[in-house]
Amino acid sequence: MGGVREQFGSGPPRVVLIIALSLGVLLAAGVATLGVLSGGTGEHARPDAGAAADTTADRSGPLALPPVKAPEANSAECTTVLGALPDELRVDGSAVPRRELAVPKPAGTVAWGDAEHDPVSLRCGLTAPAELKPTSELMVISGVSWLPISSGETTTWLAVDRPVYVAVTGSNDTGIGPVQDVSRILDQHLPEREVFD
């Protein structure tokens, strides 16, 4: 009978294999960490989700909002909501004025913001996002059920229990003051409905 070398052939020493495997694992962990820290922009990055791509970088001049599917943007419900929105919105205890939108302005949209506050946008009449499922965790704010959808440095709050979907998008630093203000308007002007029929 032969020794261990005869049974397993003549390969690299065990220590070399352990070092090579360890380096591979460390490399994979490093790449994964970089992906998490950079926010990941590959094919698995979450899509727009109805408004999360709204920009928060520019605080002056007309705000450009990318187009999204909003088939109910010109509905009577959206007209009512848009007409009831205030000229100013509360952000961190400050009254933030309406912000001009760049042309072409998507239907059913309004924004607020100034030199000291990132923009907050509202879109009415959106389609239901893929994130809305029977198992989604909803938050009730001032009588309205909202689905929060975070993407990088922004969060979109989607009102899901009204006849039309309404989204409020702002930076993560904005807080929920704007969502509370919009909730009161939705609660006053649009009837509540079941989230899932």
Coordinates of N, CA and C in Angstrom, one line a residue:
M1 N 0.8 -1.2 0.0 CA 0.0 0.0 0.0 C 0.9 1.2 0.0
G2 N 0.4 2.2 -0.8 CA 1.2 3.4 -0.9 C 0.8 4.4 0.2
G3 N 1.5 5.4 0.3 CA 1.2 6.5 1.3 C 0.1 7.4 0.8
V4 N -0.1 8.5 1.5 CA -1.1 9.5 1.1 C -0.8 10.0 -0.2
R5 N 0.4 10.3 -0.6 CA 0.7 10.9 -1.9 C 0.3 10.0 -3.0
E6 N 0.4 8.7 -2.8 CA 0.0 7.7 -3.9 C -1.5 7.7 -4.1
Q7 N -2.2 7.8 -3.0 CA -3.7 7.7 -3.1 C -4.3 9.0 -3.7
F8 N -3.7 10.2 -3.5 CA -4.3 11.4 -4.0 C -3.5 12.0 -5.1
G9 N -2.5 11.4 -5.5 CA -1.7 11.9 -6.6 C -0.8 13.0 -6.2
S10 N 0.0 13.6 -7.1 CA 0.9 14.6 -6.7 C 0.3 16.0 -7.0
G11 N -0.3 16.6 -6.1 CA -0.9 17.9 -6.3 C -0.2 18.9 -5.4
P12 N -0.7 20.2 -5.4 CA -0.1 21.2 -4.6 C -0.3 20.8 -3.1
P13 N 0.6 21.3 -2.3 CA 0.5 21.0 -0.8 C -0.8 21.6 -0.3
R14 N -1.3 21.0 0.8 CA -2.5 21.4 1.4 C -2.5 22.9 1.8
V15 N -1.4 23.4 2.3 CA -1.4 24.8 2.8 C -1.6 25.8 1.6
V16 N -1.1 25.4 0.4 CA -1.3 26.3 -0.8 C -2.7 26.3 -1.1
L17 N -3.4 25.2 -1.1 CA -4.8 25.1 -1.4 C -5.7 26.0 -0.4
I18 N -5.3 25.9 0.8 CA -6.1 26.7 1.9 C -5.9 28.2 1.6
I19 N -4.7 28.6 1.3 CA -4.4 30.0 1.1 C -5.1 30.5 -0.2
A20 N -5.1 29.7 -1.2 CA -5.8 30.0 -2.5 C -7.3 30.2 -2.2
L21 N -7.9 29.2 -1.5 CA -9.3 29.3 -1.2 C -9.7 30.5 -0.4
S22 N -8.8 30.8 0.6 CA -9.1 32.0 1.5 C -9.0 33.3 0.7
L23 N -8.0 33.4 -0.2 CA -7.9 34.6 -1.0 C -9.2 34.8 -1.9
G24 N -9.7 33.7 -2.4 CA -10.9 33.8 -3.3 C -12.1 34.2 -2.5
V25 N -12.2 33.7 -1.3 CA -13.4 34.1 -0.4 C -13.2 35.6 0.0
L26 N -12.0 36.0 0.3 CA -11.8 37.4 0.7 C -12.1 38.4 -0.5
L27 N -11.7 37.9 -1.7 CA -11.9 38.7 -2.9 C -13.5 38.9 -3.1
A28 N -14.2 37.8 -3.0 CA -15.6 37.8 -3.2 C -16.3 38.7 -2.2
A29 N -15.9 38.6 -0.9 CA -16.4 39.5 0.1 C -16.1 40.9 -0.2
G30 N -14.9 41.2 -0.6 CA -14.6 42.6 -1.0 C -15.5 43.2 -2.1
V31 N -15.7 42.4 -3.1 CA -16.5 42.8 -4.3 C -17.9 43.0 -3.8
A32 N -18.5 42.1 -3.0 CA -19.8 42.3 -2.4 C -20.0 43.5 -1.6
T33 N -19.0 43.8 -0.8 CA -19.0 45.0 0.1 C -19.0 46.3 -0.8
L34 N -18.2 46.3 -1.8 CA -18.2 47.5 -2.7 C -19.5 47.6 -3.4
G35 N -20.1 46.5 -3.8 CA -21.5 46.6 -4.4 C -22.5 47.2 -3.5
V36 N -22.5 46.8 -2.2 CA -23.4 47.3 -1.3 C -23.2 48.8 -1.0
L37 N -21.9 49.2 -0.8 CA -21.6 50.6 -0.5 C -21.8 51.5 -1.7
S38 N -21.7 51.0 -2.9 CA -22.0 51.9 -4.1 C -23.4 52.0 -4.4
G39 N -24.3 51.2 -3.8 CA -25.7 51.2 -4.0 C -26.2 50.3 -5.1
G40 N -25.3 49.6 -5.8 CA -25.6 48.7 -6.8 C -26.4 49.3 -7.9
T41 N -25.8 49.2 -9.1 CA -26.5 49.8 -10.3 C -26.6 48.8 -11.4
G42 N -26.5 47.5 -11.1 CA -26.5 46.5 -12.1 C -28.0 46.1 -12.5
E43 N -28.1 45.0 -13.1 CA -29.4 44.7 -13.6 C -30.5 44.4 -12.6
H44 N -30.0 44.2 -11.3 CA -30.9 43.9 -10.2 C -31.3 45.1 -9.5
A45 N -30.9 46.3 -9.9 CA -31.2 47.5 -9.2 C -32.7 47.7 -9.4
R46 N -33.4 48.3 -8.3 CA -34.8 48.5 -8.4 C -35.2 49.5 -9.4
P47 N -36.2 49.3 -10.2 CA -36.6 50.3 -11.2 C -37.3 51.5 -10.5
D48 N -37.7 52.4 -11.3 CA -38.3 53.7 -10.9 C -39.4 53.6 -9.9
A49 N -40.3 52.6 -9.9 CA -41.4 52.3 -9.0 C -42.3 53.5 -8.9
G50 N -42.5 54.2 -10.0 CA -43.6 55.2 -10.0 C -43.1 56.6 -9.6
A51 N -41.9 56.8 -9.2 CA -41.5 58.2 -8.9 C -40.2 58.2 -8.2
A52 N -39.6 57.1 -7.8 CA -38.4 57.2 -6.9 C -37.2 57.8 -7.6
A53 N -37.2 57.9 -8.9 CA -36.1 58.5 -9.6 C -36.1 60.0 -9.6
D54 N -37.0 60.6 -9.0 CA -37.1 62.1 -8.9 C -35.8 62.6 -8.3
T55 N -35.2 63.7 -8.9 CA -33.9 64.2 -8.5 C -34.0 65.0 -7.3
T56 N -33.0 64.9 -6.4 CA -32.9 65.8 -5.3 C -31.6 66.6 -5.3
A57 N -30.8 66.5 -6.4 CA -29.5 67.2 -6.4 C -29.6 68.7 -6.6
D58 N -30.5 69.2 -7.4 CA -30.6 70.6 -7.8 C -31.7 71.3 -7.0
R59 N -31.3 72.3 -6.3 CA -32.3 73.0 -5.5 C -32.8 74.4 -6.1
S60 N -32.4 74.7 -7.3 CA -32.8 75.9 -7.9 C -33.2 75.7 -9.4
G61 N -34.0 76.6 -9.9 CA -34.5 76.5 -11.2 C -35.6 75.5 -11.4
P62 N -36.2 75.4 -12.5 CA -37.3 74.5 -12.8 C -36.8 73.0 -12.5
L63 N -37.7 72.3 -11.9 CA -37.3 70.9 -11.5 C -37.8 70.0 -12.7
A64 N -36.9 69.2 -13.2 CA -37.2 68.2 -14.3 C -37.6 66.9 -13.6
L65 N -38.9 66.5 -13.9 CA -39.3 65.2 -13.4 C -39.4 64.2 -14.6
P66 N -38.8 63.0 -14.5 CA -38.9 62.1 -15.6 C -40.3 61.6 -15.8
P67 N -40.7 61.3 -17.0 CA -42.1 60.7 -17.2 C -42.2 59.3 -16.6
V68 N -43.4 59.1 -16.1 CA -43.7 57.7 -15.6 C -45.1 57.4 -16.0
K69 N -45.5 56.1 -16.0 CA -46.9 55.8 -16.4 C -47.9 56.3 -15.3
A70 N -48.7 57.1 -15.8 CA -49.8 57.7 -14.9 C -51.1 57.8 -15.7
P71 N -51.7 56.7 -16.0 CA -52.9 56.7 -16.8 C -54.1 57.5 -16.2
E72 N -54.1 57.7 -14.9 CA -55.2 58.4 -14.3 C -54.8 59.9 -13.9
A73 N -53.7 60.4 -14.4 CA -53.2 61.7 -14.1 C -54.2 62.8 -14.4
N74 N -55.0 62.6 -15.4 CA -56.0 63.6 -15.8 C -57.4 63.3 -15.3
S75 N -57.5 62.4 -14.4 CA -58.9 62.0 -13.9 C -59.5 63.0 -13.0
A76 N -60.8 62.9 -12.7 CA -61.4 63.9 -11.8 C -60.8 63.8 -10.4
E77 N -60.5 62.6 -10.0 CA -59.9 62.4 -8.7 C -58.5 63.2 -8.5
C78 N -57.7 63.1 -9.6 CA -56.4 63.8 -9.5 C -56.6 65.3 -9.6
T79 N -57.6 65.7 -10.5 CA -57.9 67.1 -10.6 C -58.3 67.7 -9.2
T80 N -59.1 66.9 -8.5 CA -59.5 67.4 -7.1 C -58.3 67.4 -6.2
V81 N -57.5 66.4 -6.2 CA -56.3 66.4 -5.3 C -55.4 67.5 -5.6
L82 N -55.0 67.7 -6.9 CA -54.1 68.8 -7.3 C -54.6 70.1 -6.9
G83 N -56.0 70.3 -7.1 CA -56.6 71.6 -6.7 C -56.6 71.9 -5.2
A84 N -56.5 70.9 -4.4 CA -56.6 71.0 -3.0 C -55.2 71.1 -2.3
L85 N -54.1 70.9 -3.1 CA -52.8 70.9 -2.5 C -52.4 72.4 -2.1
P86 N -51.6 72.5 -1.0 CA -51.2 73.8 -0.5 C -50.1 74.4 -1.4
D87 N -50.0 75.7 -1.3 CA -48.9 76.4 -1.9 C -47.5 76.1 -1.2
E88 N -47.6 75.8 0.1 CA -46.5 75.5 0.9 C -46.7 74.2 1.6
L89 N -45.6 73.5 1.8 CA -45.6 72.2 2.5 C -44.6 72.2 3.7
R90 N -45.0 71.5 4.8 CA -44.1 71.5 5.9 C -42.9 70.5 5.7
V91 N -41.7 71.0 5.9 CA -40.5 70.1 5.8 C -39.6 70.6 7.0
D92 N -39.4 69.7 7.9 CA -38.6 70.0 9.1 C -39.0 71.3 9.8
G93 N -40.3 71.5 9.9 CA -40.8 72.6 10.6 C -40.8 73.9 9.7
S94 N -40.3 73.9 8.5 CA -40.3 75.0 7.7 C -41.4 75.0 6.6
A95 N -41.9 76.1 6.2 CA -42.9 76.2 5.1 C -42.1 76.3 3.8
V96 N -42.2 75.2 3.0 CA -41.4 75.2 1.7 C -42.4 75.4 0.6
P97 N -42.1 76.4 -0.3 CA -43.0 76.8 -1.4 C -43.0 75.9 -2.5
R98 N -44.0 76.0 -3.4 CA -44.1 75.3 -4.6 C -42.9 75.5 -5.5
R99 N -42.5 74.5 -6.2 CA -41.4 74.6 -7.1 C -41.8 74.5 -8.5
E100 N -41.3 75.4 -9.4 CA -41.6 75.3 -10.8 C -41.1 74.0 -11.4
L101 N -41.9 73.5 -12.3 CA -41.5 72.2 -13.0 C -41.0 72.6 -14.4
A102 N -40.0 71.8 -14.8 CA -39.5 72.0 -16.2 C -40.5 71.5 -17.2
V103 N -40.4 72.1 -18.4 CA -41.3 71.7 -19.5 C -40.5 70.6 -20.3
P104 N -41.1 69.5 -20.7 CA -42.5 69.2 -20.5 C -42.9 68.7 -19.1
K105 N -43.9 69.3 -18.5 CA -44.3 68.9 -17.2 C -45.2 67.7 -17.3
P106 N -44.9 66.6 -16.6 CA -45.8 65.4 -16.6 C -47.1 65.8 -16.0
A107 N -48.2 65.2 -16.6 CA -49.5 65.4 -16.1 C -49.6 64.9 -14.6
G108 N -50.4 65.6 -13.8 CA -50.7 65.1 -12.5 C -49.5 65.3 -11.5
T109 N -48.6 66.2 -11.8 CA -47.4 66.4 -10.9 C -47.4 67.8 -10.3
V110 N -46.8 67.9 -9.1 CA -46.6 69.1 -8.4 C -45.3 68.9 -7.6
A111 N -44.6 70.0 -7.3 CA -43.4 69.9 -6.5 C -43.2 71.1 -5.6
W112 N -42.5 70.9 -4.5 CA -42.2 71.9 -3.6 C -40.7 71.9 -3.4
G113 N -40.1 73.0 -3.0 CA -38.6 73.0 -2.7 C -38.1 74.4 -2.8
D114 N -36.9 74.6 -2.2 CA -36.3 75.9 -2.3 C -34.8 75.7 -2.1
A115 N -34.0 76.8 -2.0 CA -32.6 76.7 -1.9 C -32.1 75.9 -0.6
E116 N -32.9 75.8 0.4 CA -32.5 75.2 1.6 C -33.1 73.8 1.8
H117 N -34.0 73.4 0.9 CA -34.7 72.1 1.0 C -34.7 71.3 -0.3
D118 N -34.3 70.0 -0.2 CA -34.4 69.2 -1.4 C -35.9 69.2 -1.9
P119 N -36.1 69.0 -3.2 CA -37.5 68.9 -3.7 C -38.3 67.8 -3.1
V120 N -39.6 68.1 -3.0 CA -40.6 67.0 -2.7 C -41.5 67.1 -3.9
S121 N -41.8 65.9 -4.5 CA -42.7 65.9 -5.6 C -43.9 65.0 -5.3
L122 N -45.0 65.4 -5.9 CA -46.2 64.6 -5.8 C -46.7 64.2 -7.2
R123 N -47.0 63.0 -7.4 CA -47.6 62.5 -8.7 C -48.9 61.8 -8.4
C124 N -49.9 62.1 -9.2 CA -51.2 61.5 -9.0 C -51.6 60.7 -10.3
G125 N -52.3 59.5 -10.0 CA -52.8 58.7 -11.1 C -51.8 57.7 -11.6
L126 N -50.9 57.3 -10.8 CA -49.9 56.3 -11.2 C -50.5 54.9 -11.3
T127 N -49.7 54.0 -11.9 CA -50.1 52.5 -11.9 C -49.6 51.9 -10.7
A128 N -50.1 50.8 -10.3 CA -49.6 50.1 -9.1 C -48.2 49.6 -9.3
P129 N -47.3 49.8 -8.4 CA -45.9 49.3 -8.6 C -45.9 47.8 -8.3
A130 N -44.8 47.2 -8.8 CA -44.6 45.7 -8.5 C -44.4 45.5 -7.0
E131 N -43.9 46.5 -6.3 CA -43.7 46.3 -4.8 C -45.0 46.2 -4.0
L132 N -46.1 46.5 -4.6 CA -47.4 46.4 -3.8 C -48.0 45.0 -4.0
K133 N -47.9 44.3 -2.8 CA -48.3 42.9 -2.8 C -49.2 42.7 -1.5
P134 N -50.0 41.7 -1.5 CA -50.8 41.5 -0.2 C -49.9 41.4 1.0
T135 N -48.7 41.0 0.9 CA -47.8 40.9 2.1 C -47.0 42.2 2.3
S136 N -47.2 43.3 1.5 CA -46.5 44.5 1.7 C -46.8 45.1 3.1
E137 N -45.8 45.7 3.8 CA -46.1 46.4 5.0 C -46.5 47.8 4.7
L138 N -47.7 48.1 5.1 CA -48.2 49.5 4.8 C -48.2 50.3 6.1
M139 N -48.1 51.6 6.0 CA -48.1 52.5 7.2 C -49.3 53.4 7.1
V140 N -50.1 53.5 8.1 CA -51.2 54.4 8.1 C -50.8 55.7 8.7
I141 N -50.9 56.8 7.9 CA -50.5 58.1 8.4 C -51.7 59.0 8.1
S142 N -52.2 59.6 9.2 CA -53.3 60.5 9.2 C -54.5 59.9 8.4
G143 N -54.8 58.6 8.6 CA -56.0 58.0 8.0 C -55.8 57.4 6.6
V144 N -54.6 57.5 6.1 CA -54.3 57.0 4.7 C -53.2 55.9 4.8
S145 N -53.4 54.8 4.0 CA -52.5 53.7 4.0 C -51.4 54.0 2.9
W146 N -50.1 54.0 3.3 CA -49.0 54.3 2.5 C -48.1 53.1 2.4
L147 N -47.5 52.9 1.2 CA -46.4 52.0 0.9 C -45.1 52.7 0.7
P148 N -44.2 52.7 1.7 CA -42.9 53.3 1.5 C -42.0 52.5 0.6
I149 N -41.4 53.2 -0.4 CA -40.5 52.5 -1.3 C -39.2 53.3 -1.3
S150 N -38.1 52.7 -0.7 CA -36.8 53.4 -0.7 C -35.9 53.1 -1.8
S151 N -35.2 54.0 -2.3 CA -34.3 53.8 -3.4 C -33.1 54.8 -3.2
G152 N -32.0 54.3 -2.8 CA -30.8 55.1 -2.6 C -31.1 56.2 -1.5
E153 N -31.0 57.5 -2.0 CA -31.2 58.6 -1.1 C -32.6 59.2 -1.0
T154 N -33.6 58.5 -1.7 CA -34.9 59.0 -1.8 C -35.9 57.9 -1.3
T155 N -37.0 58.4 -0.8 CA -38.1 57.5 -0.5 C -39.4 58.0 -1.1
T156 N -40.1 57.1 -1.7 CA -41.4 57.4 -2.3 C -42.5 56.8 -1.4
W157 N -43.5 57.6 -1.0 CA -44.6 57.1 -0.3 C -45.8 57.0 -1.2
L158 N -46.4 55.8 -1.4 CA -47.4 55.6 -2.3 C -48.7 55.4 -1.5
A159 N -49.7 56.3 -1.7 CA -51.0 56.1 -1.1 C -51.8 55.0 -1.9
V160 N -52.2 54.0 -1.2 CA -52.7 52.8 -1.9 C -54.2 52.5 -1.6
D161 N -54.8 53.3 -0.7 CA -56.2 53.0 -0.4 C -57.2 54.0 -0.8
R162 N -56.9 54.7 -2.0 CA -57.8 55.7 -2.6 C -58.1 55.3 -4.0
P163 N -59.0 55.9 -4.7 CA -59.4 55.5 -6.0 C -58.3 55.7 -7.0
V164 N -57.3 56.5 -6.7 CA -56.1 56.7 -7.6 C -54.9 56.6 -6.7
Y165 N -53.8 56.1 -7.3 CA -52.5 56.0 -6.6 C -51.9 57.4 -6.6
V166 N -51.4 57.9 -5.4 CA -50.7 59.1 -5.3 C -49.4 58.9 -4.6
A167 N -48.3 59.4 -5.2 CA -46.9 59.2 -4.7 C -46.3 60.5 -4.3
V168 N -45.7 60.5 -3.1 CA -44.9 61.7 -2.6 C -43.5 61.2 -2.5
T169 N -42.6 61.9 -3.2 CA -41.2 61.5 -3.2 C -40.3 62.6 -2.7
G170 N -39.4 62.3 -1.8 CA -38.4 63.3 -1.3 C -37.2 62.6 -0.8
S171 N -36.2 63.4 -0.4 CA -35.0 62.8 0.1 C -35.3 62.1 1.4
N172 N -34.4 61.2 1.8 CA -34.6 60.4 3.1 C -34.6 61.4 4.3
D173 N -33.9 62.6 4.1 CA -33.8 63.5 5.2 C -35.1 64.4 5.4
T174 N -36.0 64.3 4.4 CA -37.2 65.1 4.4 C -38.2 64.8 5.6
G175 N -38.2 63.5 6.0 CA -39.1 63.1 7.0 C -40.5 62.9 6.5
I176 N -41.5 62.7 7.4 CA -42.9 62.4 6.9 C -43.8 63.6 7.0
G177 N -43.3 64.8 7.3 CA -44.2 66.0 7.3 C -45.0 66.1 6.1
P178 N -44.4 66.1 4.9 CA -45.1 66.2 3.6 C -46.2 65.1 3.5
V179 N -45.9 63.9 3.9 CA -46.8 62.8 3.8 C -48.0 63.0 4.7
Q180 N -47.8 63.6 5.9 CA -48.9 63.9 6.7 C -49.8 65.0 6.1
D181 N -49.2 66.0 5.6 CA -50.0 67.1 4.9 C -50.8 66.5 3.8
V182 N -50.2 65.7 2.9 CA -50.9 65.1 1.8 C -52.0 64.1 2.3
S183 N -51.7 63.4 3.3 CA -52.7 62.5 3.9 C -54.0 63.2 4.3
R184 N -53.8 64.3 4.9 CA -55.0 65.0 5.3 C -55.9 65.5 4.1
I185 N -55.2 65.9 3.0 CA -55.9 66.3 1.8 C -56.6 65.0 1.2
L186 N -55.9 63.9 1.1 CA -56.5 62.7 0.5 C -57.7 62.2 1.3
D187 N -57.5 62.3 2.7 CA -58.6 61.8 3.5 C -59.8 62.7 3.4
Q188 N -59.6 64.0 3.1 CA -60.8 64.9 3.0 C -61.4 64.8 1.6
H189 N -60.7 64.5 0.6 CA -61.2 64.7 -0.8 C -61.4 63.4 -1.6
L190 N -60.8 62.3 -1.1 CA -61.0 61.0 -1.8 C -61.5 59.9 -0.9
P191 N -62.5 59.2 -1.3 CA -63.0 58.1 -0.5 C -62.0 57.0 -0.3
E192 N -62.0 56.4 0.8 CA -61.2 55.2 1.1 C -61.7 54.0 0.3
R193 N -60.8 53.1 -0.1 CA -61.2 51.9 -0.8 C -60.3 50.8 -0.3
E194 N -60.7 49.5 -0.6 CA -59.8 48.4 -0.2 C -58.5 48.5 -1.0
V195 N -57.4 48.1 -0.4 CA -56.2 48.1 -1.1 C -56.2 47.0 -2.2
F196 N -56.7 45.9 -1.9 CA -56.8 44.8 -2.9 C -58.2 44.4 -3.0
D197 N -58.8 44.5 -4.2 CA -60.2 44.1 -4.4 C -60.4 42.6 -4.4

